[in-house]
Coordinates of N, CA and C in Angstrom, one line a residue:
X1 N 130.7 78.7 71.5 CA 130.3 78.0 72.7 C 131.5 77.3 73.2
X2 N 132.1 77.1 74.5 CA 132.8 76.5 74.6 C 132.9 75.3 75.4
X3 N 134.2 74.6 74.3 CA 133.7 72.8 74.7 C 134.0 72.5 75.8
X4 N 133.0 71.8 76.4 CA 132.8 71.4 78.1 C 134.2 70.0 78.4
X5 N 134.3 69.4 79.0 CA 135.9 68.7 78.9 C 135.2 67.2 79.5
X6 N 134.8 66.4 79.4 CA 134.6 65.1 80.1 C 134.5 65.1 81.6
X7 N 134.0 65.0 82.1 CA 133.9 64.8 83.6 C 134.8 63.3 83.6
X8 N 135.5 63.5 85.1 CA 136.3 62.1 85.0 C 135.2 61.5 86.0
X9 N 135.6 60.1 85.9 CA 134.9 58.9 86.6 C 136.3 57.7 87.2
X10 N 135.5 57.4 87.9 CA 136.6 55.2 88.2 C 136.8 55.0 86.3
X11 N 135.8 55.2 85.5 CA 136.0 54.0 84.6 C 136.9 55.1 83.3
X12 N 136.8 56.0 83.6 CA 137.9 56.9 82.5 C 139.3 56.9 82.7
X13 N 139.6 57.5 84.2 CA 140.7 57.2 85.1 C 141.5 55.7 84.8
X14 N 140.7 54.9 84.6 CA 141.3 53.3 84.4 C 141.2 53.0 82.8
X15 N 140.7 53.3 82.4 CA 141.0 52.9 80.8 C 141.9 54.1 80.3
X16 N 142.1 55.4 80.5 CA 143.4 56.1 80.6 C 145.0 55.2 81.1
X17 N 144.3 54.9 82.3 CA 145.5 54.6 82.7 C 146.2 53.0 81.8
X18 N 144.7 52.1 81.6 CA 145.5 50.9 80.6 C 146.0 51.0 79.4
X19 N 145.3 52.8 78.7 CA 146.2 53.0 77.3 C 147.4 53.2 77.8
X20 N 147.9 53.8 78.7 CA 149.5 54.2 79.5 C 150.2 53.0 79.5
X21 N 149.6 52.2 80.1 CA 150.3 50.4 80.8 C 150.5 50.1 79.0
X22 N 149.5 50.1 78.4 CA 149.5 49.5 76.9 C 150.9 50.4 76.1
X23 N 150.7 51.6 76.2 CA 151.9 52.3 75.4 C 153.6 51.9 75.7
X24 N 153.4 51.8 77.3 CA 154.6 51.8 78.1 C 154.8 50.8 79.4
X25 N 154.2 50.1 79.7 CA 154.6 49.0 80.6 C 153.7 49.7 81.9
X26 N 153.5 49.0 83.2 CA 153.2 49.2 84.5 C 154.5 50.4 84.5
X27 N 155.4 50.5 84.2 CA 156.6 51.2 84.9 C 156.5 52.8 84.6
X28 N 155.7 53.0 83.4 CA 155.7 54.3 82.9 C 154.1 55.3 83.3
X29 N 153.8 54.2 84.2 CA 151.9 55.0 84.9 C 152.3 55.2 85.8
X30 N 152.1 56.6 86.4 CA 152.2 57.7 87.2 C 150.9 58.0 87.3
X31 N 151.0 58.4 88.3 CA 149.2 59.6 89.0 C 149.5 61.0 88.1
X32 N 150.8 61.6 88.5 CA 151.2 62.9 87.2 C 150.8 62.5 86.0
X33 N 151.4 61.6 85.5 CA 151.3 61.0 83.8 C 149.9 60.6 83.4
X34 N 149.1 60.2 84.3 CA 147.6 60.1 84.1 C 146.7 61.4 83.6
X35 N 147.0 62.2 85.1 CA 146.4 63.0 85.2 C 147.2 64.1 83.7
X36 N 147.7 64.3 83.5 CA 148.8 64.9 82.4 C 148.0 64.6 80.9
X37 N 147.4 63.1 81.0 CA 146.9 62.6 80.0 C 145.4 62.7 79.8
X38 N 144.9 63.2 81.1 CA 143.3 63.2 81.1 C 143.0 64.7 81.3
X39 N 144.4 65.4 81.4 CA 144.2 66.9 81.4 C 143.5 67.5 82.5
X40 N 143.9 67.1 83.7 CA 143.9 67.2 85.3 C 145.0 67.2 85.6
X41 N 144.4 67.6 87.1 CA 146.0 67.7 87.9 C 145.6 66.4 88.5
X42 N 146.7 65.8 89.5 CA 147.1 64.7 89.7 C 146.3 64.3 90.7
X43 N 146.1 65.4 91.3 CA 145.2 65.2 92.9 C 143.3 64.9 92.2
X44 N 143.2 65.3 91.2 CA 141.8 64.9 91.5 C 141.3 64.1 91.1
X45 N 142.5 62.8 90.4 CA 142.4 61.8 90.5 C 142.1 60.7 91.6
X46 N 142.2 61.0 92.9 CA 142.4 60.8 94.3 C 140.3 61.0 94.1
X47 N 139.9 61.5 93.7 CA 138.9 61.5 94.4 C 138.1 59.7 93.4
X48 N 138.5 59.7 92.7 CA 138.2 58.2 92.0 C 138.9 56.9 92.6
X49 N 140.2 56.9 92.7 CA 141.1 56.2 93.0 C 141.8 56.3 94.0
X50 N 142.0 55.4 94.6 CA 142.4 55.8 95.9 C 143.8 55.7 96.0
X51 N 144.6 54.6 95.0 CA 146.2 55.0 95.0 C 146.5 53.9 93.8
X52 N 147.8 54.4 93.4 CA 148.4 53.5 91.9 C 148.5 51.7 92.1
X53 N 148.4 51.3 93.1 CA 147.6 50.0 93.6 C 146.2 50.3 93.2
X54 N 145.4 50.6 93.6 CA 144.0 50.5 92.8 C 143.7 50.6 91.4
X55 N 144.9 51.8 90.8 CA 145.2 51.7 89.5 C 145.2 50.4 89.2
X56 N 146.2 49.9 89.3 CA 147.0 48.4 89.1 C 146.0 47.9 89.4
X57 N 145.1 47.3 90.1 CA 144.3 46.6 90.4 C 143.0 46.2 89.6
X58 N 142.3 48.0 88.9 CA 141.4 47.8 88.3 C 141.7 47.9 86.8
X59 N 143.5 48.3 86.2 CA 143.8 47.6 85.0 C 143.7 46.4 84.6
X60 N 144.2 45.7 85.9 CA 143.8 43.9 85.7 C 142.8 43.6 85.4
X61 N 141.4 43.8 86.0 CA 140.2 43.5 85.9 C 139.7 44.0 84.7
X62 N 140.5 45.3 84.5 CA 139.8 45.2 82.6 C 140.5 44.5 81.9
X63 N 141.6 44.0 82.2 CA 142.3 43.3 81.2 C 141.4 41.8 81.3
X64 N 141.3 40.8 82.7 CA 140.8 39.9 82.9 C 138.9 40.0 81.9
X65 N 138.6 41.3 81.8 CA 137.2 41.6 81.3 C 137.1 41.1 80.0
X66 N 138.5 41.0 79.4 CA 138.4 40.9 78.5 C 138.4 39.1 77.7
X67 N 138.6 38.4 78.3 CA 139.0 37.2 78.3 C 137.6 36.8 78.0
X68 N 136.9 35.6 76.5 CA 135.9 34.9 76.9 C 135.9 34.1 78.0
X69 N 134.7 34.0 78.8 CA 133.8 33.5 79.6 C 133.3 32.0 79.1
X70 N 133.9 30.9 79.6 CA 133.0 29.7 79.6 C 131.9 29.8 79.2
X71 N 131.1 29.5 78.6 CA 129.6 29.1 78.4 C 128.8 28.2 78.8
X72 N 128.1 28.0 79.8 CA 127.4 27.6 80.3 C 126.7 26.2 79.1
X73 N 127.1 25.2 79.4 CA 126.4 23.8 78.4 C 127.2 23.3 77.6
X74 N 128.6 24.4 77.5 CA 129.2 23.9 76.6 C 130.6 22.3 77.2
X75 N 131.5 22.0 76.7 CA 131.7 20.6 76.8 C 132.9 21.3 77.8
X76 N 133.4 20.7 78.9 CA 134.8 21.7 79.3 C 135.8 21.5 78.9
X77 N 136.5 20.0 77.8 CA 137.4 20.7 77.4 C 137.6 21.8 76.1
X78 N 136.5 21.1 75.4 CA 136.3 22.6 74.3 C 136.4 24.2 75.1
X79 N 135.5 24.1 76.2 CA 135.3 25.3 76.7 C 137.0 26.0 77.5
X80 N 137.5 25.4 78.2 CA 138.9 25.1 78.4 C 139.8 25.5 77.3
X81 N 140.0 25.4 76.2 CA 140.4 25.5 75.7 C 140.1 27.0 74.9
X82 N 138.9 27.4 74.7 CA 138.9 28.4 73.9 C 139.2 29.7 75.0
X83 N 138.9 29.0 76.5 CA 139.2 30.2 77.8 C 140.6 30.8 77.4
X84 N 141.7 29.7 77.5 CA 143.1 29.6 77.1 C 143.2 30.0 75.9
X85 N 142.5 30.1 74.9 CA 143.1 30.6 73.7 C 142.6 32.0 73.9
X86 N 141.7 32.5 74.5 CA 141.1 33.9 74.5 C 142.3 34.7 75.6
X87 N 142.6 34.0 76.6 CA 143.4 34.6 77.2 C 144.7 34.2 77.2
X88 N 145.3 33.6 76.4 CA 146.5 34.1 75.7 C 146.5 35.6 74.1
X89 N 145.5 35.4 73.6 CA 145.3 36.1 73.1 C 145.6 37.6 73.2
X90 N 144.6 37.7 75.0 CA 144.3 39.0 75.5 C 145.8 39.9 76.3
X91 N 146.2 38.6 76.3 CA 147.4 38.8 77.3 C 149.2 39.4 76.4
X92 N 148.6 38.8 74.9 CA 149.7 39.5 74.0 C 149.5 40.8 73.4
X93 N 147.9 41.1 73.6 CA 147.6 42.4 73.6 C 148.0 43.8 74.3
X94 N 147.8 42.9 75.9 CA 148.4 43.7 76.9 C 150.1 43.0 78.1
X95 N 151.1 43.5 77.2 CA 152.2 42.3 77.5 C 152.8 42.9 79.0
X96 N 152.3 43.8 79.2 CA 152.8 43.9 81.0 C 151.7 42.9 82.3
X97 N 150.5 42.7 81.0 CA 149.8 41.9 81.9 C 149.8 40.5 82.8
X98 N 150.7 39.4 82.6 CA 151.0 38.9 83.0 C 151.6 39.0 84.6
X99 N 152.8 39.8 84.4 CA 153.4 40.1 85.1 C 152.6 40.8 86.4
X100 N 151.4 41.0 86.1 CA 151.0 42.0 87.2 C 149.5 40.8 87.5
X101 N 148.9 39.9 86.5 CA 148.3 38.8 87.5 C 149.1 37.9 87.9
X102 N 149.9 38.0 87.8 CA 151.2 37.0 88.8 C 151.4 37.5 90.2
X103 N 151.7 38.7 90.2 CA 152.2 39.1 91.7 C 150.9 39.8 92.3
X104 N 150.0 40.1 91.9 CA 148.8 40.6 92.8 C 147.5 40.1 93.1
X105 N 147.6 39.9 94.4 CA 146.0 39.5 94.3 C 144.7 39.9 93.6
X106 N 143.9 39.4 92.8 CA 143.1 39.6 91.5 C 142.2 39.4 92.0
X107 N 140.9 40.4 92.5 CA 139.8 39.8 93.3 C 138.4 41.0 92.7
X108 N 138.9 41.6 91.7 CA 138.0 42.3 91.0 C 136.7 41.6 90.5
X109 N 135.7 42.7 90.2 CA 134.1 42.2 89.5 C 134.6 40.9 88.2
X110 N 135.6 41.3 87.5 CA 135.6 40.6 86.2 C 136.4 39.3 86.8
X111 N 137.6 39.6 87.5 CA 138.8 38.1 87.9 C 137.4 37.4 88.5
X112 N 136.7 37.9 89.8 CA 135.5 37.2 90.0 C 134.6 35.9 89.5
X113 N 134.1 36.6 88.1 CA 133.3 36.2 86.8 C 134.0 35.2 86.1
X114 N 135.2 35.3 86.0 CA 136.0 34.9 85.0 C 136.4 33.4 86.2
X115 N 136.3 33.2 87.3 CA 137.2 32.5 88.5 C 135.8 31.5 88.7
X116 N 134.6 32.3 89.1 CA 133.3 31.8 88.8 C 133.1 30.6 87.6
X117 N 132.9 31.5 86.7 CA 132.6 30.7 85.3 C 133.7 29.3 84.7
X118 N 134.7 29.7 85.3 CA 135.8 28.6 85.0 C 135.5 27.7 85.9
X119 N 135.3 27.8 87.0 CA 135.3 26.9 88.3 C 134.2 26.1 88.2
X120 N 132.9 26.9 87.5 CA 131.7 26.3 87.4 C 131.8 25.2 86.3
X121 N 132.5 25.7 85.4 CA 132.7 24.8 84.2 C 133.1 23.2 84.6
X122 N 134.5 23.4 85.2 CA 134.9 22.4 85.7 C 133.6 21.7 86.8
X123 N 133.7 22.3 87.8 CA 132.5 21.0 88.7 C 131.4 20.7 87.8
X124 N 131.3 21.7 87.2 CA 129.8 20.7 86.4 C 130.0 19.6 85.1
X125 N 131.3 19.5 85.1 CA 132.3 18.6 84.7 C 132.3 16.9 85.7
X126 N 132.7 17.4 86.8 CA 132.4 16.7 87.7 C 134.0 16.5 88.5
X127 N 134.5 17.8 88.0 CA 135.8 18.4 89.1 C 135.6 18.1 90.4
X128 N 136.3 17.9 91.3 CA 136.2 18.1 93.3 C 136.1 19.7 92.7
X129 N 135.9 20.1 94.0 CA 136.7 21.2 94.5 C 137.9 21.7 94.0
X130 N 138.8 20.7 94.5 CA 140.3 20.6 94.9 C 140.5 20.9 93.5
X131 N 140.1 19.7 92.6 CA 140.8 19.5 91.7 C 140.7 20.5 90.5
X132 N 139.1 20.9 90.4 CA 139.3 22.3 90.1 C 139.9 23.4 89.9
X133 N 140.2 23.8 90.9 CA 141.1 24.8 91.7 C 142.5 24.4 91.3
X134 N 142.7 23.3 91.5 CA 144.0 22.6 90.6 C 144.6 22.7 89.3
X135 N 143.1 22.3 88.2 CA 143.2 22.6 86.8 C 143.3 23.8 86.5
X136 N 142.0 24.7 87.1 CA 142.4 26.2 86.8 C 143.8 27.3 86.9
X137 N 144.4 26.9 87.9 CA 145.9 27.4 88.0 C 146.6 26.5 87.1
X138 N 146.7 24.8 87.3 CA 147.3 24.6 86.2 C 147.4 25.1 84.8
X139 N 146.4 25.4 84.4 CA 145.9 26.2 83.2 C 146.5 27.5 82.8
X140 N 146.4 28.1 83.8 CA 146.5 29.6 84.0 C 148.5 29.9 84.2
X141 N 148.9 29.0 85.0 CA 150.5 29.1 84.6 C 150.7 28.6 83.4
X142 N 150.0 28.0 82.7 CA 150.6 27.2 81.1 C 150.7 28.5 80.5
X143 N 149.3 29.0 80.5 CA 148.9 30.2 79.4 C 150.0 31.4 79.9
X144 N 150.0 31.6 81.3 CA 151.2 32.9 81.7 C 152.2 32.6 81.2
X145 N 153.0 31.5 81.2 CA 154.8 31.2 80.9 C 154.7 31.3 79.3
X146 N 153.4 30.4 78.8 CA 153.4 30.7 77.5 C 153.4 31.7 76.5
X147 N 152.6 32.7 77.6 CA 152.5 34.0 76.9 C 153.7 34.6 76.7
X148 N 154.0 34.5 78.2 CA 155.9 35.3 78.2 C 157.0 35.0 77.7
X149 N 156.8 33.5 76.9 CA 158.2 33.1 75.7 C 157.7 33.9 74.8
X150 N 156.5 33.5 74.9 CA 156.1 33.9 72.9 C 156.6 35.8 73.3
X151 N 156.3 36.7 74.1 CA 156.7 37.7 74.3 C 158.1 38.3 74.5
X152 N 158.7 37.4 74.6 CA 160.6 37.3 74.9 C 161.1 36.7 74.4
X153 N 160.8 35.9 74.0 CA 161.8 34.8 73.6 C 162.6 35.9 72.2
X154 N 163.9 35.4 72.0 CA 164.8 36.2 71.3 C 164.5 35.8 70.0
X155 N 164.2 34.8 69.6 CA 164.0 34.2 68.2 C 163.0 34.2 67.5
X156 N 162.4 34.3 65.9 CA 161.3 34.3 65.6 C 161.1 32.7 65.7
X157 N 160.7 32.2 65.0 CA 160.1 30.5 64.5 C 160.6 30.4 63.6
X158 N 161.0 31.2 62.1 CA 161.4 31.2 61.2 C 163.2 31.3 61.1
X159 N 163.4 31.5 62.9 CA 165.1 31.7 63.2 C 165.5 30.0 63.5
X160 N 164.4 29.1 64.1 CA 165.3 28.3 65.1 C 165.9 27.6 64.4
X161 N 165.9 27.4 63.3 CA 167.0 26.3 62.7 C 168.4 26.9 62.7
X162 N 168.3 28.2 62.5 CA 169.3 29.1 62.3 C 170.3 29.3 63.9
X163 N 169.6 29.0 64.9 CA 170.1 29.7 66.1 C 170.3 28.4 66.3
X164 N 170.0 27.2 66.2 CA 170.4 25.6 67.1 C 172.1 25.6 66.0
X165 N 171.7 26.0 65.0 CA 172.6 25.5 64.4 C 174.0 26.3 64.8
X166 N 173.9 27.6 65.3 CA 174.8 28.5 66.0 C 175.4 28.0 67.3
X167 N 174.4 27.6 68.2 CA 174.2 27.4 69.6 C 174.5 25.8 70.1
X168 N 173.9 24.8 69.1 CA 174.2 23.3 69.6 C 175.4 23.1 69.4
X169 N 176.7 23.6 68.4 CA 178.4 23.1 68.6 C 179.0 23.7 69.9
X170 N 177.9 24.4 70.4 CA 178.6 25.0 71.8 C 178.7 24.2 72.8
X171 N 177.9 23.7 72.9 CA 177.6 22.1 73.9 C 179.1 21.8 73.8
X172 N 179.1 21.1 75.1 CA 180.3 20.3 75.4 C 180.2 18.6 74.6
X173 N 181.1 17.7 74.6 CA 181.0 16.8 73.8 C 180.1 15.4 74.7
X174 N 179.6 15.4 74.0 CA 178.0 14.1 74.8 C 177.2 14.8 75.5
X175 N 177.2 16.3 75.3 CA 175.6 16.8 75.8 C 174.4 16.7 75.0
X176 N 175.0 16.1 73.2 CA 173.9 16.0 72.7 C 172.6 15.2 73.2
X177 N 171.9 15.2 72.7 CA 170.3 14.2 73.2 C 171.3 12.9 72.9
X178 N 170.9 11.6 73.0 CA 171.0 10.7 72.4 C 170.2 9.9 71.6
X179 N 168.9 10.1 71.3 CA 167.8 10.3 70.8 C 168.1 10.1 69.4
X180 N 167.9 9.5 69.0 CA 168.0 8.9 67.1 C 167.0 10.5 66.7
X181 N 166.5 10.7 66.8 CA 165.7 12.1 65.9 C 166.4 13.2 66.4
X182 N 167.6 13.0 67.3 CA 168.1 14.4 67.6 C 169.4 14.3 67.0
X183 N 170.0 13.2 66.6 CA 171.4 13.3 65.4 C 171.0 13.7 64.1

């Protein structure tokens, strides 16, 4: 009998395309390389997606899907905190991700949910508005810059004694700190 092949969908198309982003960065997903990988041609991708922007778009939102969700009763900074550890977590999983909720507007079912539930956390905290909306991005660049040292940065943890010790005689003379715990 011979085996029937998956019908594609929105939600195959896009989790194809995040194992791509996941293997190889945003830079290496193609509509060809998709379709190449879902064993279609490129065009009948087009009937799910409407262009590698939408791709990008609804990789985000699975990425964002993945993030725990505030809980409803729980305390906000506990809750706050496990958001930020969930999504740093999710975000070293998927290390092109950053970079693409940084520059794109993120207005998907999950960024939604995720923008929702945080937002709710805070006012029912007894946030403004404002200040909400304030914490949350505050928040949200901590965890992005954070994510991207821990992802770049040249050094393990187990180097830095090794590299200051290379790198601080380079300093010019009185750039040290002056700081009694830094002689």
């Amino acid at each position: 009998m011979p085996r029937t092949r998956e019908p594609l969908s929105t939600e195959r198309v896009l989790r194809a395309a995040l194992a791509l982003a996941d293997a190889g960065g945003t830079d290496a997903l193609s509509m060809r390389r998709l379709g190449q990988d879902l064993g279609v041609e490129a065009m009948s991708l087009y009937k799910h997606v409407a262009n590698k922007d939408a791709i990008l778009d609804g990789i985000a939102d699975l990425v964002v899907s993945e993030i725990a969700l505030p809980e409803p009763g729980d305390g906000w900074k506990a809750a706050m905190r496990e958001r930020g550890i969930s999504a740093h977590e999710v975000l070293l999983r998927h290390p092109w991700a950053c970079a693409l909720l940084m520059s794109r507007p993120n207005v998907g079912p999950a960024m939604l949910r995720y923008a929702n539930s945080t937002l709710g956390t805070l006012r029912g905290a007894g946030f403004s508005v404002r200040l909400a909306d304030h914490a949350w991005n505050a928040m949200d660049s901590h965890i992005y810059g954070y994510t991207l040292q821990k992802l770049n940065f040249p050094f393990d943890p187990g180097q830095y004694a090794e590299a200051a010790g290379t790198y601080l005689p380079r300093l010019p003379d009185g750039a040290y700190p002056t700081s009694p715990r830094w002689r």
